[in-house]
Coordinates of N, CA, C and O in Angstrom, one line a residue:
M55 N 13.5 20.3 -13.6 CA 12.9 19.6 -12.5 C 14.0 18.3 -12.0 O 14.3 17.7 -12.8
S56 N 14.4 18.6 -10.8 CA 15.4 17.5 -10.5 C 15.2 16.5 -9.4 O 15.9 16.1 -8.6
D57 N 13.7 16.3 -9.3 CA 13.3 15.5 -8.1 C 13.7 14.0 -8.7 O 13.3 13.8 -9.6
T58 N 14.6 13.4 -7.9 CA 15.2 12.1 -8.3 C 14.4 11.1 -7.6 O 14.8 10.0 -7.9
S59 N 13.6 11.3 -6.6 CA 12.9 10.3 -5.8 C 11.5 9.8 -6.9 O 10.8 10.6 -7.3
V60 N 11.7 8.6 -7.0 CA 10.7 7.8 -7.9 C 10.0 6.7 -7.2 O 10.8 5.9 -6.5
L61 N 8.7 6.9 -7.0 CA 8.0 5.7 -6.4 C 7.9 4.6 -7.4 O 7.7 4.5 -8.5
P62 N 8.1 3.3 -6.8 CA 8.1 2.3 -7.4 C 6.5 1.8 -7.7 O 5.8 2.2 -7.2
V63 N 6.5 1.2 -8.8 CA 5.2 0.6 -9.2 C 4.8 -0.6 -8.6 O 5.5 -1.4 -8.2
A64 N 3.3 -1.0 -8.6 CA 3.0 -2.2 -7.8 C 3.7 -3.5 -8.4 O 4.0 -4.3 -7.6
L65 N 4.0 -3.5 -9.7 CA 4.5 -4.8 -10.3 C 6.1 -4.9 -9.8 O 6.4 -6.0 -9.4
T66 N 6.7 -3.9 -9.7 CA 8.1 -3.8 -9.1 C 8.0 -4.5 -7.7 O 8.9 -5.4 -7.2
V67 N 7.2 -4.0 -7.0 CA 6.9 -4.5 -5.7 C 6.5 -6.0 -5.4 O 7.1 -6.7 -4.8
R68 N 5.5 -6.3 -6.4 CA 5.2 -7.8 -6.3 C 6.4 -8.6 -6.8 O 6.6 -9.5 -6.2
N69 N 7.2 -8.1 -8.0 CA 8.2 -8.9 -8.3 C 9.3 -9.0 -7.2 O 9.9 -10.1 -6.9
L70 N 9.6 -8.0 -6.4 CA 10.5 -8.2 -5.2 C 10.0 -9.1 -4.3 O 10.8 -10.0 -3.7
F71 N 8.9 -9.1 -3.8 CA 8.3 -10.1 -3.0 C 8.4 -11.5 -3.4 O 8.8 -12.3 -2.6
E72 N 7.8 -11.6 -4.7 CA 7.8 -12.9 -5.3 C 9.3 -13.5 -5.3 O 9.7 -14.6 -5.1
D73 N 10.3 -12.6 -5.7 CA 11.7 -13.2 -5.9 C 12.4 -13.5 -4.5 O 12.8 -14.5 -4.3
L74 N 12.1 -12.9 -3.6 CA 12.6 -12.9 -2.3 C 11.9 -14.1 -1.5 O 12.4 -14.9 -0.9
L75 N 10.6 -14.2 -1.7 CA 9.8 -15.3 -0.8 C 9.8 -16.5 -1.6 O 9.4 -17.5 -1.1
G76 N 10.0 -16.6 -3.0 CA 10.0 -17.8 -3.8 C 8.6 -18.4 -3.8 O 8.6 -19.6 -3.9
R77 N 7.5 -17.6 -3.8 CA 6.3 -17.9 -4.0 C 5.4 -16.9 -4.5 O 5.8 -15.8 -4.8
D78 N 4.2 -17.3 -5.2 CA 3.4 -16.3 -5.8 C 2.8 -15.3 -4.8 O 2.6 -15.7 -3.7
V79 N 2.9 -14.1 -5.2 CA 2.3 -12.9 -4.5 C 1.3 -12.1 -5.3 O 1.6 -11.9 -6.6
T80 N 0.3 -11.8 -4.8 CA -0.7 -11.0 -5.4 C -0.9 -9.5 -4.8 O -0.7 -9.6 -3.8
V81 N -0.8 -8.6 -5.8 CA -0.8 -7.2 -5.4 C -1.9 -6.6 -5.9 O -2.2 -6.7 -7.1
A82 N -2.6 -5.7 -5.2 CA -3.8 -5.0 -5.7 C -3.8 -3.5 -5.0 O -3.1 -3.5 -4.0
P83 N -4.4 -2.6 -5.7 CA -4.4 -1.2 -5.1 C -5.1 -1.5 -3.6 O -6.0 -2.2 -3.4
G84 N -4.6 -0.7 -2.7 CA -5.2 -0.9 -1.3 C -5.5 0.4 -0.6 O -4.9 1.4 -0.9
D85 N -6.0 0.3 0.5 CA -6.0 1.6 1.5 C -4.9 1.8 2.1 O -4.1 1.0 2.6
P86 N -4.6 3.0 2.4 CA -3.5 3.4 3.1 C -3.5 3.1 4.7 O -4.5 2.8 5.1
M87 N -2.5 2.7 5.1 CA -2.3 2.7 6.6 C -2.8 3.7 7.4 O -2.6 4.9 6.9
T88 N -3.4 3.5 8.6 CA -4.1 4.6 9.3 C -3.5 4.6 10.7 O -2.8 3.5 11.0
A89 N -3.9 5.6 11.5 CA -3.4 5.6 12.7 C -3.7 4.3 13.5 O -3.0 3.9 14.5
A90 N -4.8 3.7 13.2 CA -5.2 2.5 14.1 C -4.3 1.3 13.7 O -4.1 0.4 14.5
D91 N -3.5 1.4 12.5 CA -2.7 0.2 12.2 C -1.4 0.5 12.7 O -0.5 -0.5 13.0
L92 N -1.0 1.6 13.4 CA 0.4 1.9 13.9 C 0.7 1.1 15.0 O 1.9 0.6 15.1
P93 N 0.0 0.8 16.1 CA 0.4 0.0 17.2 C 1.0 -1.3 17.0 O 1.8 -1.7 17.6
T94 N 0.3 -2.0 15.9 CA 0.8 -3.3 15.7 C 1.6 -3.6 14.4 O 1.6 -4.6 13.8
G95 N 1.8 -2.3 13.7 CA 2.4 -2.4 12.4 C 4.0 -2.6 12.4 O 4.5 -2.5 13.4
V96 N 4.5 -2.8 11.3 CA 5.8 -2.9 11.1 C 6.4 -1.9 10.1 O 5.8 -1.7 9.0
F97 N 7.3 -1.1 10.6 CA 7.7 0.0 9.7 C 9.2 0.0 9.3 O 10.1 -0.2 10.3
A98 N 9.7 0.5 8.2 CA 10.9 0.6 7.8 C 11.2 2.0 7.5 O 10.4 2.6 6.7
I99 N 12.2 2.6 8.2 CA 12.5 4.1 8.0 C 13.9 4.0 7.1 O 14.9 3.4 7.4
Y100 N 13.6 4.7 5.9 CA 14.9 4.8 5.0 C 15.5 6.3 5.0 O 14.6 7.2 5.0
T101 N 16.9 6.4 5.1 CA 17.5 7.7 4.8 C 18.4 7.8 3.8 O 18.9 6.8 3.1
D102 N 18.7 9.0 3.2 CA 19.5 9.2 2.2 C 20.9 9.4 2.9 O 21.2 9.3 4.0
T103 N 22.1 9.7 1.9 CA 23.5 9.8 2.3 C 23.6 10.8 3.5 O 24.6 10.7 4.2
S104 N 22.7 11.9 3.4 CA 22.9 12.9 4.6 C 22.0 12.6 5.8 O 21.7 13.4 6.7
Q105 N 21.6 11.4 6.0 CA 20.8 11.1 7.2 C 19.3 11.5 7.1 O 18.9 11.7 8.2
Q106 N 18.8 12.2 6.1 CA 17.5 12.7 6.1 C 16.6 11.6 5.7 O 16.9 10.7 5.0
L107 N 15.3 12.0 6.4 CA 14.2 10.8 6.1 C 14.1 10.8 4.6 O 13.8 12.1 4.1
Y108 N 14.1 9.7 4.0 CA 13.9 9.7 2.6 C 12.4 8.8 2.3 O 11.8 9.4 1.4
A109 N 12.2 7.9 3.0 CA 10.9 7.1 2.8 C 10.6 6.2 4.0 O 11.3 6.1 4.8
V110 N 9.2 6.0 4.3 CA 8.8 5.0 5.3 C 7.9 4.2 4.7 O 7.1 4.4 3.7
A111 N 8.1 2.9 4.9 CA 7.4 1.7 4.5 C 6.6 1.3 5.7 O 7.3 1.0 6.7
G112 N 5.4 0.8 5.4 CA 4.6 0.2 6.6 C 3.9 -1.0 6.1 O 3.4 -1.2 5.1
M113 N 3.8 -2.0 6.9 CA 3.4 -3.1 6.8 C 2.1 -3.5 7.9 O 2.9 -3.5 9.0
Q114 N 1.1 -4.0 7.5 CA 0.4 -4.4 8.6 C 1.0 -5.7 9.4 O 1.7 -6.3 8.7
L115 N 0.6 -5.9 10.4 CA 1.3 -7.1 11.2 C 1.0 -8.5 10.4 O 1.8 -9.2 10.2
S116 N -0.2 -8.5 9.9 CA -0.5 -9.7 9.2 C 0.3 -9.9 8.0 O 0.9 -10.9 7.8
L117 N 0.8 -8.9 7.2 CA 1.7 -8.9 6.0 C 2.9 -9.2 6.6 O 3.7 -10.1 5.9
A118 N 3.4 -8.4 7.3 CA 4.9 -8.8 7.9 C 5.1 -10.2 8.5 O 6.1 -10.9 8.1
A119 N 4.0 -10.7 9.3 CA 4.3 -12.0 10.0 C 4.3 -13.0 8.7 O 5.0 -14.0 8.8
N120 N 3.2 -12.9 7.8 CA 3.1 -13.9 6.6 C 4.3 -13.8 5.7 O 4.8 -14.8 5.5
A121 N 4.9 -12.6 5.3 CA 6.1 -12.5 4.7 C 7.4 -13.1 5.4 O 8.1 -13.7 4.6
G122 N 7.5 -12.8 6.7 CA 8.5 -13.3 7.5 C 8.4 -14.9 7.6 O 9.4 -15.5 7.5
A123 N 7.2 -15.4 7.7 CA 7.1 -16.7 7.9 C 7.5 -17.3 6.3 O 8.2 -18.5 6.5
A124 N 7.0 -17.0 5.4 CA 7.1 -17.3 4.1 C 8.8 -17.4 3.7 O 9.4 -18.4 3.2
L125 N 9.5 -16.3 4.0 CA 11.0 -16.0 3.8 C 11.8 -17.1 4.6 O 12.6 -17.6 4.2
G126 N 11.1 -17.4 5.7 CA 12.0 -18.3 6.7 C 11.6 -19.8 6.5 O 12.0 -20.5 7.1
L127 N 10.7 -20.1 5.4 CA 10.1 -21.3 5.0 C 9.5 -22.0 6.4 O 9.5 -23.0 6.4
L128 N 8.8 -21.2 7.0 CA 8.2 -21.7 8.2 C 6.6 -21.8 7.8 O 6.2 -21.3 7.0
P129 N 5.9 -22.7 8.6 CA 4.4 -23.0 8.3 C 3.7 -21.6 8.6 O 4.1 -20.7 9.4
A130 N 2.5 -21.6 7.9 CA 1.7 -20.4 8.2 C 1.2 -20.3 9.6 O 1.0 -19.2 10.0
G131 N 1.0 -21.3 10.2 CA 0.7 -21.2 11.7 C 1.6 -20.4 12.5 O 1.2 -19.6 13.5
A132 N 3.0 -20.2 12.0 CA 3.9 -19.5 12.9 C 3.4 -18.0 12.6 O 3.5 -17.1 13.6
A133 N 2.9 -17.6 11.6 CA 2.5 -16.2 11.2 C 1.2 -16.1 12.1 O 1.0 -15.0 12.7
E134 N 0.2 -17.0 12.1 CA -1.0 -16.7 12.8 C -0.8 -16.6 14.1 O -1.6 -15.7 14.8
D135 N 0.0 -17.4 14.7 CA 0.2 -17.2 16.2 C 0.8 -15.7 16.4 O 0.4 -15.1 17.4
S136 N 1.8 -15.2 15.6 CA 2.5 -14.0 15.8 C 1.2 -12.9 15.8 O 1.1 -12.0 16.5
I137 N 0.4 -13.0 14.7 CA -0.8 -12.1 14.3 C -1.7 -12.2 15.6 O -2.2 -11.1 16.3
E138 N -2.2 -13.4 16.1 CA -2.9 -13.6 17.3 C -2.4 -12.9 18.6 O -3.1 -12.3 19.1
E139 N -1.1 -12.8 18.8 CA -0.6 -12.4 19.9 C -0.3 -10.7 19.7 O 0.4 -10.0 20.5
K140 N -0.3 -10.3 18.6 CA -0.2 -8.8 18.2 C 1.3 -8.4 18.4 O 1.6 -7.4 18.7
K141 N 2.1 -9.4 18.1 CA 3.6 -9.1 18.2 C 4.3 -9.8 17.1 O 3.8 -10.9 16.6
L142 N 5.5 -9.4 16.7 CA 6.1 -10.0 15.7 C 7.3 -10.8 16.5 O 8.1 -10.2 17.1
F143 N 7.1 -12.2 16.3 CA 8.1 -12.9 16.9 C 9.6 -12.9 16.4 O 9.7 -12.4 15.2
P144 N 10.4 -12.9 17.4 CA 11.9 -12.5 16.8 C 12.5 -13.3 15.5 O 13.0 -12.8 14.8
N145 N 12.1 -14.6 15.4 CA 12.5 -15.3 14.2 C 11.9 -14.7 12.9 O 12.5 -14.5 11.7
L146 N 10.5 -14.2 13.0 CA 9.8 -13.4 11.9 C 10.5 -12.1 11.8 O 10.7 -11.8 10.7
A147 N 10.7 -11.4 12.9 CA 11.3 -10.1 12.8 C 12.6 -9.9 12.1 O 13.0 -9.1 11.3
E148 N 13.4 -11.1 12.3 CA 14.8 -11.3 11.6 C 14.7 -11.1 10.1 O 15.2 -10.5 9.4
N149 N 13.5 -11.9 9.6 CA 13.3 -12.1 8.2 C 12.7 -10.8 7.7 O 12.9 -10.6 6.5
V150 N 11.7 -10.4 8.5 CA 11.2 -9.0 8.0 C 12.1 -7.9 7.9 O 12.2 -7.2 6.9
F151 N 13.3 -8.0 8.8 CA 14.3 -7.0 8.6 C 15.0 -7.2 7.4 O 15.3 -6.3 6.7
E152 N 15.2 -8.5 7.0 CA 16.0 -8.8 5.8 C 15.0 -8.2 4.5 O 15.8 -7.5 3.6
L153 N 13.8 -8.5 4.6 CA 12.9 -8.1 3.4 C 13.0 -6.6 3.3 O 13.1 -5.9 2.2
C154 N 12.9 -5.6 4.4 CA 12.9 -4.4 4.5 C 14.3 -3.9 4.0 O 14.4 -2.8 3.3
N155 N 15.3 -4.6 4.2 CA 16.8 -4.2 3.7 C 16.6 -4.4 2.1 O 17.2 -3.5 1.5
V156 N 16.2 -5.5 1.6 CA 16.1 -5.7 0.2 C 15.1 -4.6 -0.3 O 15.4 -4.4 -1.6
M157 N 14.1 -4.2 0.2 CA 13.3 -3.2 -0.3 C 14.2 -1.7 -0.7 O 13.5 -1.2 -1.4
T158 N 15.2 -1.6 -0.2 CA 15.9 -0.4 -0.4 C 16.2 -0.4 -2.1 O 16.3 0.6 -2.6
S159 N 16.3 -1.6 -2.7 CA 16.5 -1.6 -4.1 C 15.3 -1.0 -4.8 O 15.5 -0.5 -6.1
L160 N 14.1 -0.9 -4.2 CA 13.0 -0.3 -4.9 C 13.3 1.4 -4.9 O 12.6 2.0 -5.6
L161 N 14.1 1.9 -3.9 CA 14.2 3.3 -3.6 C 15.5 3.8 -4.4 O 15.5 5.0 -4.7
N162 N 16.5 2.9 -4.6 CA 17.7 3.4 -5.2 C 17.8 3.5 -6.7 O 17.0 2.8 -7.4
R163 N 18.1 4.6 -7.3 CA 17.9 5.2 -8.6 C 19.5 5.4 -9.1 O 20.1 6.2 -8.1
Q164 N 20.0 5.3 -10.3 CA 21.0 5.7 -10.7 C 21.1 7.4 -10.7 O 20.1 7.9 -11.3
G165 N 22.2 8.1 -10.2 CA 22.1 9.5 -10.3 C 21.5 10.1 -9.0 O 21.4 11.4 -9.0
A166 N 20.7 9.4 -8.3 CA 19.9 9.9 -7.2 C 21.0 9.5 -5.9 O 21.8 8.8 -5.8
P167 N 20.7 10.3 -4.7 CA 21.4 10.0 -3.7 C 21.1 8.5 -3.0 O 20.0 7.9 -3.5
H168 N 22.1 8.0 -2.5 CA 22.0 6.6 -2.1 C 21.1 6.5 -0.9 O 21.1 7.1 0.0
V169 N 20.0 5.4 -1.0 CA 19.2 5.3 0.2 C 19.5 4.2 0.9 O 19.9 3.2 0.4
K170 N 19.3 4.1 2.2 CA 19.6 2.8 3.1 C 18.7 2.8 4.1 O 18.0 3.7 4.4
L171 N 18.4 1.3 4.5 CA 17.6 1.2 5.6 C 18.2 1.8 6.8 O 19.4 1.5 7.4
Y172 N 17.5 2.6 7.7 CA 18.0 3.2 8.8 C 17.4 2.3 10.1 O 18.2 2.1 11.0
Q173 N 16.2 2.1 10.1 CA 15.7 1.3 11.4 C 14.3 0.7 10.7 O 13.5 1.1 10.1
V174 N 14.1 -0.5 11.5 CA 12.8 -1.2 11.5 C 12.1 -1.2 13.0 O 12.7 -1.3 13.8
I175 N 10.8 -0.7 12.7 CA 10.1 -0.6 14.1 C 9.2 -1.6 13.9 O 8.5 -1.8 13.1
T176 N 9.2 -2.5 15.1 CA 8.2 -3.5 15.2 C 7.1 -3.4 16.3 O 7.4 -2.3 17.0
P177 N 6.0 -4.0 16.2 CA 5.1 -3.8 17.4 C 5.7 -3.5 18.8 O 6.6 -4.4 19.1
G178 N 5.2 -2.5 19.5 CA 5.8 -2.4 20.9 C 6.8 -1.2 21.0 O 7.2 -0.8 22.0
M179 N 7.4 -1.0 19.7 CA 8.4 0.2 19.5 C 7.6 1.4 19.2 O 6.6 1.2 18.6
D180 N 8.1 2.6 19.5 CA 7.6 3.8 19.2 C 8.1 4.2 17.7 O 9.2 4.2 17.5
L181 N 7.1 4.4 16.8 CA 7.4 5.3 15.5 C 7.7 6.5 15.7 O 6.7 7.4 16.3
P182 N 8.9 7.0 15.4 CA 9.2 8.4 15.5 C 8.1 9.4 14.9 O 7.7 9.0 13.8
N183 N 8.0 10.5 15.4 CA 6.9 11.5 14.9 C 7.2 11.8 13.4 O 6.1 11.9 12.7
D184 N 8.3 12.0 12.9 CA 8.5 12.5 11.6 C 8.1 11.2 10.6 O 7.4 11.5 9.6
A185 N 8.4 10.1 11.0 CA 8.1 9.0 10.2 C 6.6 8.7 10.2 O 6.2 8.5 9.1
R186 N 5.9 8.8 11.4 CA 4.6 8.7 11.5 C 3.9 9.8 10.5 O 3.0 9.2 9.9
A187 N 4.4 10.9 10.6 CA 3.6 12.0 9.8 C 3.7 11.6 8.4 O 2.8 11.9 7.8
H188 N 4.8 11.4 7.9 CA 5.0 10.9 6.4 C 4.2 9.8 6.1 O 3.7 9.8 5.1
L189 N 4.1 8.7 7.0 CA 3.4 7.5 6.5 C 2.0 7.8 6.4 O 1.3 7.2 5.5
L190 N 1.4 8.7 7.1 CA 0.1 9.1 7.2 C -0.4 10.0 6.3 O -1.5 10.5 6.2
A191 N 0.6 10.7 5.9 CA 0.4 12.1 5.0 C 0.0 11.8 3.7 O 0.4 10.4 3.0
L192 N -0.9 12.5 2.9 CA -1.0 12.4 1.5 C 0.2 12.7 0.7 O 1.1 13.4 1.3
G193 N 0.4 12.4 -0.6 CA 1.5 12.9 -1.2 C 2.0 11.6 -2.0 O 1.3 11.0 -2.7
K194 N 3.4 11.6 -2.2 CA 3.9 10.6 -2.8 C 4.1 9.3 -2.3 O 4.8 9.0 -1.3
R195 N 3.1 8.6 -2.6 CA 2.8 7.3 -1.9 C 2.3 6.1 -2.9 O 1.7 6.4 -3.6
L196 N 2.6 4.9 -2.0 CA 2.0 3.8 -3.1 C 1.4 2.9 -1.8 O 2.0 2.6 -0.7
D197 N 0.0 2.7 -1.9 CA -0.7 1.7 -0.9 C -1.2 0.5 -1.7 O -1.9 0.8 -2.7
L198 N -1.0 -0.6 -1.2 CA -1.2 -1.8 -1.8 C -1.8 -2.8 -0.7 O -1.4 -2.7 0.4
T199 N -2.5 -3.7 -1.1 CA -2.8 -5.0 -0.5 C -2.1 -6.2 -1.2 O -2.1 -6.2 -2.3
I200 N -1.0 -6.7 -0.4 CA -0.2 -7.8 -0.8 C -0.5 -9.1 -0.2 O -0.7 -9.2 1.0
E201 N -0.8 -10.1 -1.0 CA -1.1 -11.5 -0.5 C 0.0 -12.5 -0.8 O 0.2 -12.5 -1.9
V202 N 0.4 -13.1 0.1 CA 1.4 -14.2 -0.1 C 0.8 -15.5 -0.2 O 0.1 -15.9 0.9
A203 N 0.9 -16.2 -1.4 CA 0.2 -17.6 -1.7 C 0.4 -18.5 -0.4 O 1.5 -18.6 0.1
R204 N -0.7 -19.0 0.1 CA -0.8 -20.2 1.0 C -0.5 -19.4 2.3 O -0.1 -20.2 3.5
Y205 N -0.1 -18.1 2.6 CA 0.0 -17.5 4.0 C -1.0 -16.5 4.2 O -2.0 -16.8 4.9
G206 N -1.1 -15.3 3.7 CA -2.0 -14.5 4.1 C -1.7 -13.0 3.4 O -0.8 -12.9 2.7
K207 N -2.5 -12.1 3.9 CA -2.3 -10.8 3.2 C -2.4 -9.7 4.3 O -2.6 -9.8 5.3
G208 N -2.2 -8.5 3.7 CA -2.2 -7.2 4.6 C -1.9 -5.9 3.9 O -1.5 -6.1 2.6
K209 N -2.0 -4.9 4.5 CA -1.8 -3.5 3.9 C -0.2 -3.2 3.8 O 0.6 -3.7 4.7
F210 N 0.2 -2.7 2.6 CA 1.5 -2.2 2.5 C 1.4 -0.6 2.1 O 0.6 -0.4 1.2
S211 N 2.1 0.3 2.8 CA 2.3 1.5 2.4 C 3.7 2.1 2.2 O 4.4 1.7 3.0
L212 N 4.0 2.9 1.3 CA 5.3 3.2 0.9 C 5.1 4.7 0.7 O 4.3 5.2 -0.1
S213 N 5.5 5.6 1.6 CA 5.6 7.0 1.4 C 6.8 7.6 1.4 O 7.7 7.3 2.3
L214 N 7.1 8.4 0.3 CA 8.3 9.2 0.1 C 8.3 10.5 0.8 O 7.3 11.2 0.7
A215 N 9.4 10.8 1.5 CA 9.4 12.2 2.2 C 9.6 13.4 0.9 O 9.9 13.4 0.0

């Protein structure tokens, strides 16, 4: 069996968020993202060296905004305003893009095809059908609730193609 794709464990995800955000992060098993989460969610599409879809990560707007604010050392109010308006403000989106880029480290394994961030989809953008199908499908996936200390929490889903 030569399937080289390995789903990261919750602890690895927590450690990545804590290291990047420089604050305590709590991770618990969570519900998968649903079609209702898609219009305001933030999604990272990852591809392998042959540009094939490898993985899709999804974050509820609340998690993306709070993580983006924490990464940018902004007050929690910046995230709250973004969530209230159901969009990811550009300064937060820039930080979330960085977070999504760093998350490639969760997907790359020695001896496996190199995985890279292909695209980040923010609220108001269309999630491509193949990425949508993978994110909503059962299968090789990790669904968590992630809480950033002193900011807030939201759903995180990672689905491997």
